[in-house]
Amino acid sequence: MSSTTDTSSNPAGAASGRPRPGGAGRAGNAPGGAARGKPGGRDLVKALPWIAPALALILGVVLFPAGVMFFNSTRDISQSGVDKGSVGFDNYVEVFSFPYFWPIFLRTIVWVVVVVVFTVLISLGIAQILNKAFPGRRIVRLVVIIPWAASVVMTTMVVYYGLEPYFGVINKFLVDVGLIDTPEGYGWTRNPTTAFIWSIVIAIFVSLPFTTYTILAGLATVPSDTIEAAKMDGASPARTYFTVVLPQLRGALSVAVLINIINVFNSLPILKVMTGSIPGYDADTIMTMIFKYIQNQHKVDVASALSVVAFLIVIVIVAVYVKVVKPTREV
C-alpha cells in the first residue's frame, strides 16, 4: 500500500497532537466532564458532614463573639449591664478622643515588635545549639519547655516579688553585684518605664519555648547533604547558615513570627501583674486599657469599642504580614 493510503488511514490530529474539534479529548464533551469541573451543590452537601464541626467551631468561637462585641460597641450599657439603647459610633469617638490612646497604641506596637524580634533571635540561637549532638541534650530540651509549661501568672509573680526592695532575690542580686547602690533597690515595679521593660523580659522568656521548638522542627527538615555540599565548596559556617540553613527555615519562622505577633499583642497577664498597681496610663497597652475600662471604670460599651479596634488592628497586621512574607511560598 502507498504511503498516501497509510497517512489517510490515521485519525485526524492523531500524529500532529492537535486537538480535534468536537473530539472526545475536550473536557466539556468527555463523559463525566462536568464531575471534573467545579464542585456543585451536591458535592458541597456531601462534604458538609466533614466540615460542619469546623464551621460550628468558627461560628461559636470567632464569629459570634465578634458579632456580640461589635453590637455592644454601639450600645449604651450601664454599669449594672443594662442596655439603654443605641449610641451609634459615640463609643468609638470616646476611644479615639481619649488623650492617652495614641501613646498606648504606640506602646503596644513597641511591645509587640521588641518581644517578637528578640524572641525569634534568641530562639534561633537556642535551636541551633539544641540541634547539635551533645551529652544531656534530651534533658536540656526538656528544660527549655519549663517556661512554657509553667503558668504565665506564676512566672510573672516570681519576677515581680523578686524585684521587691530588701527581700527580692533579683533585687538583692543586683545590689550584691554593684548595679544598685542602696538595698531598697530601684523600685522596678513602681516606675512605669522599668516595669514595662521587665514585662518585655518576661514576655520574651515565656515565648522562647514555643518559638525554639518551632525552629527546631524546621532545622530537622534541612537536608544534611545540602549542608555537606556547602562545606565541600569551602563555605564558612556563618555563610552556610545564612545562605543554606536560614532560607530553609522560612516556613517555620513565618509560623513562629505570626503566632507570636498575635499572642503578644493579646497578652494581658504579664502586664496586668507587673504594671497593674501603677497609677495612670504610662505603662498600658491596648489590652490592659480594655481591662481598665471593664474593671475600673465599668464601661463595657467603650471596652467593646476598643476591643473592636484591637481586633481590626490584628487583622490588618496579619493581612499585611501574610501579603509581604507569603508564608506558604516555597523557597
Coordinates of C-alpha atoms in Angstrom, one line a residue:
M1 CA 0.0 0.0 0.0
S2 CA 1.2 3.5 -0.8
S3 CA 2.3 6.0 1.8
T4 CA -0.7 8.2 0.9
T5 CA -3.1 5.4 1.9
D6 CA -1.3 4.9 5.2
T7 CA -1.4 8.6 6.1
S8 CA -5.0 8.9 5.3
S9 CA -5.9 5.9 7.4
N10 CA -4.7 7.7 10.6
P11 CA -7.4 9.6 12.6
A12 CA -7.3 13.3 12.1
G13 CA -5.0 15.0 14.5
A14 CA -3.5 11.7 15.9
A15 CA 0.0 12.3 14.6
S16 CA 0.1 16.1 15.0
G17 CA -1.1 16.1 18.6
R18 CA -3.6 18.9 17.9
P19 CA -7.0 18.5 19.5
R20 CA -9.8 17.6 17.1
P21 CA -12.7 19.9 17.0
G22 CA -15.6 18.3 18.9
G23 CA -13.4 15.3 19.8
A24 CA -13.6 13.3 22.9
G25 CA -10.4 15.0 24.2
R26 CA -12.4 18.1 25.1
A27 CA -13.2 18.1 28.8
G28 CA -16.6 19.5 28.3
N29 CA -17.7 16.7 26.0
A30 CA -15.9 13.9 27.8
P31 CA -18.1 11.6 29.9
G32 CA -18.1 12.8 33.4
G33 CA -16.5 16.1 32.3
A34 CA -18.9 18.0 34.5
A35 CA -17.9 16.0 37.5
R36 CA -14.3 17.0 37.0
G37 CA -15.2 20.7 36.8
K38 CA -16.1 23.0 39.7
P39 CA -17.8 21.2 42.6
G40 CA -21.6 21.7 42.5
G41 CA -24.2 21.9 45.3
R42 CA -24.3 18.1 45.6
D43 CA -20.6 17.9 46.3
L44 CA -21.0 20.6 49.0
V45 CA -23.8 18.7 50.6
K46 CA -21.6 15.5 50.7
A47 CA -18.7 17.4 52.3
L48 CA -20.9 19.2 54.8
P49 CA -20.8 16.4 57.5
W50 CA -17.0 16.7 57.4
I51 CA -16.6 20.4 57.5
A52 CA -19.7 21.1 59.8
P53 CA -17.7 20.7 63.1
A54 CA -15.0 23.2 61.9
L55 CA -17.7 25.6 60.7
A56 CA -19.6 25.3 64.0
L57 CA -16.3 26.0 65.9
I58 CA -15.5 29.0 63.8
L59 CA -19.0 30.3 64.3
G60 CA -19.2 29.8 68.0
V61 CA -15.6 30.8 68.9
V62 CA -14.8 33.6 66.4
L63 CA -17.8 35.0 64.5
F64 CA -20.4 35.0 67.3
P65 CA -18.3 36.7 70.0
A66 CA -17.0 39.2 67.4
G67 CA -20.6 40.0 66.4
V68 CA -21.6 40.5 70.0
M69 CA -18.6 42.6 70.7
F70 CA -19.4 44.9 67.7
F71 CA -23.0 45.1 68.8
N72 CA -22.1 46.1 72.3
S73 CA -19.7 48.7 71.0
T74 CA -22.7 50.6 69.5
R75 CA -24.8 50.5 72.7
D76 CA -25.1 52.5 75.9
I77 CA -24.6 49.9 78.6
S78 CA -24.8 50.9 82.2
Q79 CA -22.5 49.8 85.0
S80 CA -25.1 47.3 86.0
G81 CA -25.2 45.8 82.5
V82 CA -28.5 47.3 81.4
D83 CA -28.7 48.1 77.7
K84 CA -30.1 51.7 77.3
G85 CA -30.2 51.7 73.5
S86 CA -28.0 52.5 70.6
V87 CA -25.5 55.3 70.6
G88 CA -24.1 54.8 67.1
F89 CA -20.3 55.3 67.0
D90 CA -20.1 57.5 70.1
N91 CA -18.1 54.9 71.9
Y92 CA -15.5 54.9 69.1
V93 CA -15.3 58.6 69.3
E94 CA -14.6 58.4 73.1
V95 CA -11.9 55.8 72.4
F96 CA -10.1 57.9 69.8
S97 CA -10.6 61.2 71.7
F98 CA -9.0 59.7 74.8
P99 CA -5.8 61.7 75.3
Y100 CA -3.7 58.6 76.1
F101 CA -5.0 56.4 73.2
W102 CA -2.2 57.1 70.7
P103 CA 0.7 56.8 73.3
I104 CA -0.9 53.5 74.3
F105 CA -1.2 52.4 70.7
L106 CA 2.5 53.2 70.0
R107 CA 3.5 51.4 73.3
T108 CA 1.6 48.4 72.1
I109 CA 3.5 48.4 68.8
V110 CA 6.8 48.7 70.7
W111 CA 5.7 45.9 73.0
V112 CA 4.9 43.5 70.1
V113 CA 7.9 44.3 67.9
V114 CA 10.5 44.2 70.7
V115 CA 9.2 40.9 72.2
V116 CA 8.8 39.1 68.8
V117 CA 12.2 40.2 67.4
F118 CA 14.2 39.3 70.5
T119 CA 12.2 36.1 70.9
V120 CA 13.0 35.0 67.4
L121 CA 16.7 36.0 67.5
I122 CA 17.3 34.2 70.8
S123 CA 15.3 31.2 69.7
L124 CA 17.4 30.8 66.6
G125 CA 20.5 30.6 68.7
I126 CA 19.0 28.1 71.2
A127 CA 17.5 25.9 68.4
Q128 CA 20.9 25.8 66.7
I129 CA 22.5 24.7 69.9
L130 CA 19.9 22.1 70.7
N131 CA 20.1 20.7 67.1
K132 CA 23.7 19.7 67.8
A133 CA 24.6 16.3 69.4
F134 CA 26.0 16.7 72.9
P135 CA 25.7 14.8 76.2
G136 CA 22.4 15.5 78.0
R137 CA 20.8 17.1 75.0
R138 CA 17.5 15.4 75.8
I139 CA 17.4 16.8 79.3
V140 CA 18.3 20.3 78.1
R141 CA 15.5 20.1 75.5
L142 CA 13.0 19.2 78.3
V143 CA 14.3 22.1 80.5
V144 CA 13.6 24.6 77.7
I145 CA 9.9 23.6 77.9
I146 CA 9.6 24.7 81.6
P147 CA 8.7 28.3 80.9
W148 CA 6.0 27.2 78.5
A149 CA 4.6 24.6 80.9
A150 CA 4.6 26.9 83.9
S151 CA 1.7 29.3 84.5
V152 CA 2.4 32.8 83.0
V153 CA 1.0 34.4 86.0
M154 CA 3.1 32.3 88.3
T155 CA 6.3 33.2 86.4
T156 CA 5.4 36.9 86.4
M157 CA 4.7 36.8 90.1
V158 CA 8.1 35.2 90.8
V159 CA 9.8 38.0 88.9
Y160 CA 7.6 40.7 90.5
Y161 CA 8.4 39.7 94.0
G162 CA 12.0 39.0 93.1
L163 CA 12.3 42.7 92.2
E164 CA 10.8 43.9 95.5
P165 CA 13.1 46.1 97.7
Y166 CA 15.1 44.5 100.5
F167 CA 13.8 40.9 100.3
G168 CA 13.5 40.4 96.5
V169 CA 16.0 37.8 95.2
I170 CA 16.6 39.6 91.9
N171 CA 16.9 43.0 93.6
K172 CA 19.3 41.5 96.2
F173 CA 21.5 40.1 93.4
L174 CA 21.7 43.4 91.6
V175 CA 22.7 45.1 94.9
D176 CA 25.4 42.5 95.6
V177 CA 27.0 42.8 92.1
G178 CA 27.0 46.6 92.5
L179 CA 24.5 47.5 89.9
I180 CA 22.3 49.1 92.6
D181 CA 23.8 51.3 95.4
T182 CA 21.1 51.0 98.0
P183 CA 19.4 47.9 99.5
E184 CA 15.9 49.2 99.0
G185 CA 16.6 48.9 95.2
Y186 CA 15.5 50.9 92.3
G187 CA 11.7 50.5 92.6
W188 CA 11.5 48.4 89.5
T189 CA 7.8 47.7 89.8
R190 CA 6.9 51.2 90.9
N191 CA 8.3 53.0 87.8
P192 CA 6.3 52.7 84.6
T193 CA 9.3 52.5 82.3
T194 CA 11.2 49.9 84.3
A195 CA 8.1 47.8 85.0
F196 CA 7.3 47.8 81.2
I197 CA 10.9 46.8 80.4
W198 CA 10.8 43.9 82.9
S199 CA 7.4 42.9 81.4
I200 CA 9.1 42.7 78.0
V201 CA 11.9 40.5 79.5
I202 CA 9.2 38.1 81.0
A203 CA 7.3 38.0 77.7
I204 CA 10.4 37.0 75.8
F205 CA 11.2 34.4 78.4
V206 CA 7.8 32.7 78.2
S207 CA 7.7 32.9 74.4
L208 CA 11.1 31.2 73.9
P209 CA 10.0 27.5 74.2
F210 CA 7.3 27.6 71.5
T211 CA 9.5 29.5 69.1
T212 CA 12.6 27.4 69.8
Y213 CA 10.7 24.2 69.2
T214 CA 9.1 25.5 66.0
I215 CA 12.5 26.5 64.6
L216 CA 14.0 23.2 65.9
A217 CA 11.3 21.3 63.9
G218 CA 12.3 23.4 60.8
L219 CA 16.0 22.5 61.3
A220 CA 15.1 18.8 61.3
T221 CA 13.9 19.3 57.7
V222 CA 17.1 20.9 56.4
P223 CA 18.8 18.3 54.1
S224 CA 22.1 17.3 55.5
D225 CA 23.6 16.7 52.1
T226 CA 22.9 20.3 51.2
I227 CA 25.0 21.4 54.2
E228 CA 27.7 19.0 53.4
A229 CA 27.8 20.3 49.8
A230 CA 28.2 23.8 51.0
K231 CA 31.1 22.8 53.3
M232 CA 32.8 21.0 50.4
D233 CA 32.5 24.2 48.4
G234 CA 34.5 26.0 51.1
A235 CA 31.7 27.9 52.6
S236 CA 32.3 29.1 56.2
P237 CA 29.9 28.0 59.0
A238 CA 28.4 31.5 59.1
R239 CA 27.9 31.6 55.3
T240 CA 26.5 28.1 55.3
Y241 CA 24.0 29.1 58.0
F242 CA 22.8 32.3 56.3
T243 CA 22.8 31.1 52.7
V244 CA 21.7 27.4 53.2
V245 CA 20.1 26.8 56.6
L246 CA 18.2 30.0 57.2
P247 CA 16.4 30.1 53.9
Q248 CA 15.2 26.5 54.6
L249 CA 13.6 27.8 57.9
R250 CA 11.3 30.2 56.0
G251 CA 8.2 28.2 56.8
A252 CA 9.0 27.6 60.5
L253 CA 10.0 31.2 61.0
S254 CA 6.9 32.5 59.3
V255 CA 4.6 30.5 61.5
A256 CA 6.5 31.3 64.7
V257 CA 6.5 35.0 64.0
L258 CA 2.8 35.1 63.0
I259 CA 1.6 33.2 66.1
N260 CA 3.9 35.3 68.4
I261 CA 2.6 38.6 67.0
I262 CA -1.0 37.5 67.8
N263 CA -0.1 36.1 71.2
V264 CA 2.0 39.0 72.3
F265 CA -0.5 41.6 71.1
N266 CA -3.3 40.0 73.0
S267 CA -1.2 39.3 76.1
L268 CA -2.7 40.6 79.4
P269 CA -1.5 38.6 82.4
I270 CA 2.2 39.8 82.4
L271 CA 1.4 43.5 82.1
K272 CA -1.5 43.2 84.5
V273 CA 0.7 41.8 87.2
M274 CA 3.8 43.9 86.6
T275 CA 2.1 47.3 85.9
G276 CA -1.4 46.9 87.4
S277 CA -0.6 48.8 90.6
I278 CA 1.0 51.8 88.8
P279 CA -1.4 54.7 88.6
G280 CA -2.1 56.4 85.3
Y281 CA -1.6 55.1 81.8
D282 CA 2.1 55.3 81.2
A283 CA 2.7 51.6 81.2
D284 CA -0.5 50.4 79.5
T285 CA -1.1 48.6 76.2
I286 CA -4.4 48.3 74.4
M287 CA -5.2 45.0 76.2
T288 CA -4.6 46.5 79.7
M289 CA -6.6 49.6 78.7
I290 CA -9.5 47.3 77.8
F291 CA -9.2 45.6 81.2
K292 CA -9.2 49.0 83.0
Y293 CA -12.3 50.1 81.1
I294 CA -14.1 47.0 82.3
Q295 CA -12.6 46.5 85.8
N296 CA -12.1 50.1 87.0
Q297 CA -14.5 52.2 85.0
H298 CA -17.2 49.6 84.3
K299 CA -17.6 50.8 80.8
V300 CA -18.4 47.6 78.9
D301 CA -19.6 49.5 75.8
V302 CA -16.4 51.6 75.5
A303 CA -14.3 48.5 76.2
S304 CA -16.1 46.7 73.4
A305 CA -15.3 49.6 71.1
L306 CA -11.7 49.4 72.0
S307 CA -11.8 45.6 71.5
V308 CA -13.2 46.0 68.0
V309 CA -10.3 48.5 67.3
A310 CA -7.8 46.0 68.6
F311 CA -9.4 43.2 66.6
L312 CA -9.1 45.2 63.4
I313 CA -5.5 46.1 64.2
V314 CA -4.6 42.5 64.5
I315 CA -6.4 41.6 61.3
V316 CA -4.6 44.3 59.4
I317 CA -1.2 43.3 60.8
V318 CA -1.8 39.6 59.9
A319 CA -3.0 40.5 56.4
V320 CA 0.0 42.7 55.7
Y321 CA 2.3 40.1 57.1
V322 CA 0.9 37.3 55.0
K323 CA 0.9 39.6 51.9
V324 CA 4.5 40.6 52.4
V325 CA 6.1 37.4 53.8
K326 CA 4.0 34.9 51.9
P327 CA 4.5 32.0 54.4
T328 CA 3.2 29.3 52.0
R329 CA 5.6 30.3 49.2
E330 CA 8.3 27.7 48.5
V331 CA 11.9 28.7 48.9

